PDB file of C-alpha atoms in Angstrom:
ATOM      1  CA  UNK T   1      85.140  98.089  81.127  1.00 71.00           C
ATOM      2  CA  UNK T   2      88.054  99.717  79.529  1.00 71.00           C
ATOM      3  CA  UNK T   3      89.385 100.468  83.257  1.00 76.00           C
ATOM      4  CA  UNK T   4      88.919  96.716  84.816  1.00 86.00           C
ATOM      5  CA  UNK T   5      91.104  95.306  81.482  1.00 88.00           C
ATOM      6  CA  UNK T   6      94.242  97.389  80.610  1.00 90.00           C
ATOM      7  CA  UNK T   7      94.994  95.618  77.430  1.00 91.00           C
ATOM      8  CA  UNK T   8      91.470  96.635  75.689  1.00 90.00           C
ATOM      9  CA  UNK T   9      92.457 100.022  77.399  1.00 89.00           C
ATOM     10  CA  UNK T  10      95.603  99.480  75.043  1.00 92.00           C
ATOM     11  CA  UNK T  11      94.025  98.226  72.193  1.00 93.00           C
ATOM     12  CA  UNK T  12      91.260 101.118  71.752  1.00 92.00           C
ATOM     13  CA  UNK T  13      94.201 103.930  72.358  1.00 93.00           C
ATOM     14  CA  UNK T  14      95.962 101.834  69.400  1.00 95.00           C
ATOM     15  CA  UNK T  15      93.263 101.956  67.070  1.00 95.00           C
ATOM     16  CA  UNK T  16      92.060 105.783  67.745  1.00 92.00           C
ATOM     17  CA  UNK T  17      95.916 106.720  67.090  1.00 93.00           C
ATOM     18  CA  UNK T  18      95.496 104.541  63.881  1.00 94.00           C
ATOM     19  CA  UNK T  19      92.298 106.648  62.790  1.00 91.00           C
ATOM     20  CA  UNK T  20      93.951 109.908  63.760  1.00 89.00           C
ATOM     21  CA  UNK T  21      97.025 108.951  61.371  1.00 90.00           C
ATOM     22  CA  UNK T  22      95.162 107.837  58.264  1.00 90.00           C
ATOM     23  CA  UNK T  23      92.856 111.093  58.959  1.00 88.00           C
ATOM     24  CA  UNK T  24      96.163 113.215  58.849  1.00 87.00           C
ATOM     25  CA  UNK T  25      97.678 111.334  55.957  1.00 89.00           C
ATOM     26  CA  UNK T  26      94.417 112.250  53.277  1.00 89.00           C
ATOM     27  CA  UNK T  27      94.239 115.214  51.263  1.00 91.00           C
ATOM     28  CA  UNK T  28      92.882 117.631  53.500  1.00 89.00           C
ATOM     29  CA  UNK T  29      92.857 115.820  56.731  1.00 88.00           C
ATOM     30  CA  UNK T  30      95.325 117.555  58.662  1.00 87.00           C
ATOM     31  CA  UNK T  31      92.922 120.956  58.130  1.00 89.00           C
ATOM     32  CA  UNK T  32      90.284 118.986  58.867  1.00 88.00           C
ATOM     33  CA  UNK T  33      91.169 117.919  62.519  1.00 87.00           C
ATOM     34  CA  UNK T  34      92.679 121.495  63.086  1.00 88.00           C
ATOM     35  CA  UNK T  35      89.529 122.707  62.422  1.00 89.00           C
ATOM     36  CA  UNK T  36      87.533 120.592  64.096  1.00 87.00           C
ATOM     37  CA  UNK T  37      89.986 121.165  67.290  1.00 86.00           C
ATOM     38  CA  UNK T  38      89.569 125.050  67.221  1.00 89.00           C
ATOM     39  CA  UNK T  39      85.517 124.774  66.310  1.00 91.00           C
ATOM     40  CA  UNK T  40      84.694 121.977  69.071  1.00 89.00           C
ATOM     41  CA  UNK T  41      87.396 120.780  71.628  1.00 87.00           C
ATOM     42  CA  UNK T  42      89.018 124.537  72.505  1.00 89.00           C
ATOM     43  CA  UNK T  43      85.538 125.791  73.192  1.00 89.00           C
ATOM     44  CA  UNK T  44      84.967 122.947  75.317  1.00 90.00           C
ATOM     45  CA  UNK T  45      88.510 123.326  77.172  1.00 90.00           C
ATOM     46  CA  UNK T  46      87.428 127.117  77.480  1.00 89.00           C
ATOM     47  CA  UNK T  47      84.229 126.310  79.009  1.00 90.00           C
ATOM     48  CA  UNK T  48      85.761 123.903  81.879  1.00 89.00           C
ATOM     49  CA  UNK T  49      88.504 125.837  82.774  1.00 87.00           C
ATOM     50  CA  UNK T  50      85.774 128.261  84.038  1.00 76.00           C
ATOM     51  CA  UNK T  51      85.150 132.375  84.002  1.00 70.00           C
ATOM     52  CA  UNK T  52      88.175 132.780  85.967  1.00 61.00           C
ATOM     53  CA  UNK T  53      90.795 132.211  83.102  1.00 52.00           C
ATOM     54  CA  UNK T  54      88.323 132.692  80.341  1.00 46.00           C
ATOM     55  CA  UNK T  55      89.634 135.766  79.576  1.00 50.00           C
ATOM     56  CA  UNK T  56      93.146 135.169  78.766  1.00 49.00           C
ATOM     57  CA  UNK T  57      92.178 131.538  77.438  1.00 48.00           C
ATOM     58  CA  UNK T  58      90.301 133.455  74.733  1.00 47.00           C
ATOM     59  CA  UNK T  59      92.684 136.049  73.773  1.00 47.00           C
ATOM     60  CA  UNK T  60      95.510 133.464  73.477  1.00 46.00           C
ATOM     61  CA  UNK T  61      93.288 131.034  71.171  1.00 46.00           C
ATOM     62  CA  UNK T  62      92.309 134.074  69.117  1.00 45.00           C
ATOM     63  CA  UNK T  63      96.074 134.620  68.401  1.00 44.00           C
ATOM     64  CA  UNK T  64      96.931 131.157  67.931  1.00 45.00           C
ATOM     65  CA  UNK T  65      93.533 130.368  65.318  1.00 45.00           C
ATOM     66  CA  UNK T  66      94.202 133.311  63.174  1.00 45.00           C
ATOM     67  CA  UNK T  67      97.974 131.619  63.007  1.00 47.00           C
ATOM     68  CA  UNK T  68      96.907 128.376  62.280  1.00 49.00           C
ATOM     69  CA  UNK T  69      94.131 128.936  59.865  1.00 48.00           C
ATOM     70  CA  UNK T  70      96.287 128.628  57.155  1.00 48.00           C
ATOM     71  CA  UNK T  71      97.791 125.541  58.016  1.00 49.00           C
ATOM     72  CA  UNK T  72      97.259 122.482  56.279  1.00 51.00           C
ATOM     73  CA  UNK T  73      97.154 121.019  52.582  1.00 56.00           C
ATOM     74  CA  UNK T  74      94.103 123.309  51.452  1.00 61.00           C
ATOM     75  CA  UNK T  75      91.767 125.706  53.536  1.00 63.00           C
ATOM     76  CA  UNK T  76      88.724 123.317  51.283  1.00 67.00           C
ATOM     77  CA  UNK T  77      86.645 121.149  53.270  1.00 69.00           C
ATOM     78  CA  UNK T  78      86.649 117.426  53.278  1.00 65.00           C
ATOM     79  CA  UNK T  79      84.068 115.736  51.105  1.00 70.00           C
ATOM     80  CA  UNK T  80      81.508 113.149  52.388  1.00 68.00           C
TER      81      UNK T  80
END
């Protein structure tokens, strides 16, 4: 549906940046989304780009994680 009407197209990428912000702006939420982007999404993006360029994917998000690990407000969890 998203694809027939551009404007609710629009309006969803709107509101998903608008979640993303207030997710980044709360104690925490920065780590939180750079974890979940190194736990869930680069696996996935390692996985489609198939065995062919899994090698140096992996070495170059191994290098890049231990980097980035630290980033962030705190390395604690957000709470429920």
């Amino acid at each position: 549906q998203m694809m027939r009407d551009p404007s609710a197209g629009a309006n969803l990428m709107r509101q998903q940046d608008l979640a993303l912000s207030q997710l980044e702006n709360m104690p925490g939420g920065f780590a939180a989304l750079s974890n979940m982007y190194h736990d869930v999404q680069e696996p996935l993006m390692d996985a489609m780009s198939g065995p062919s360029s899994g090698g140096s994917g992996s070495s170059a998000s191994a290098s890049t994680s231990s980097t980035d690990g630290t980033a962030g407000a705190s390395g604690a969890g957000m709470p429920n």
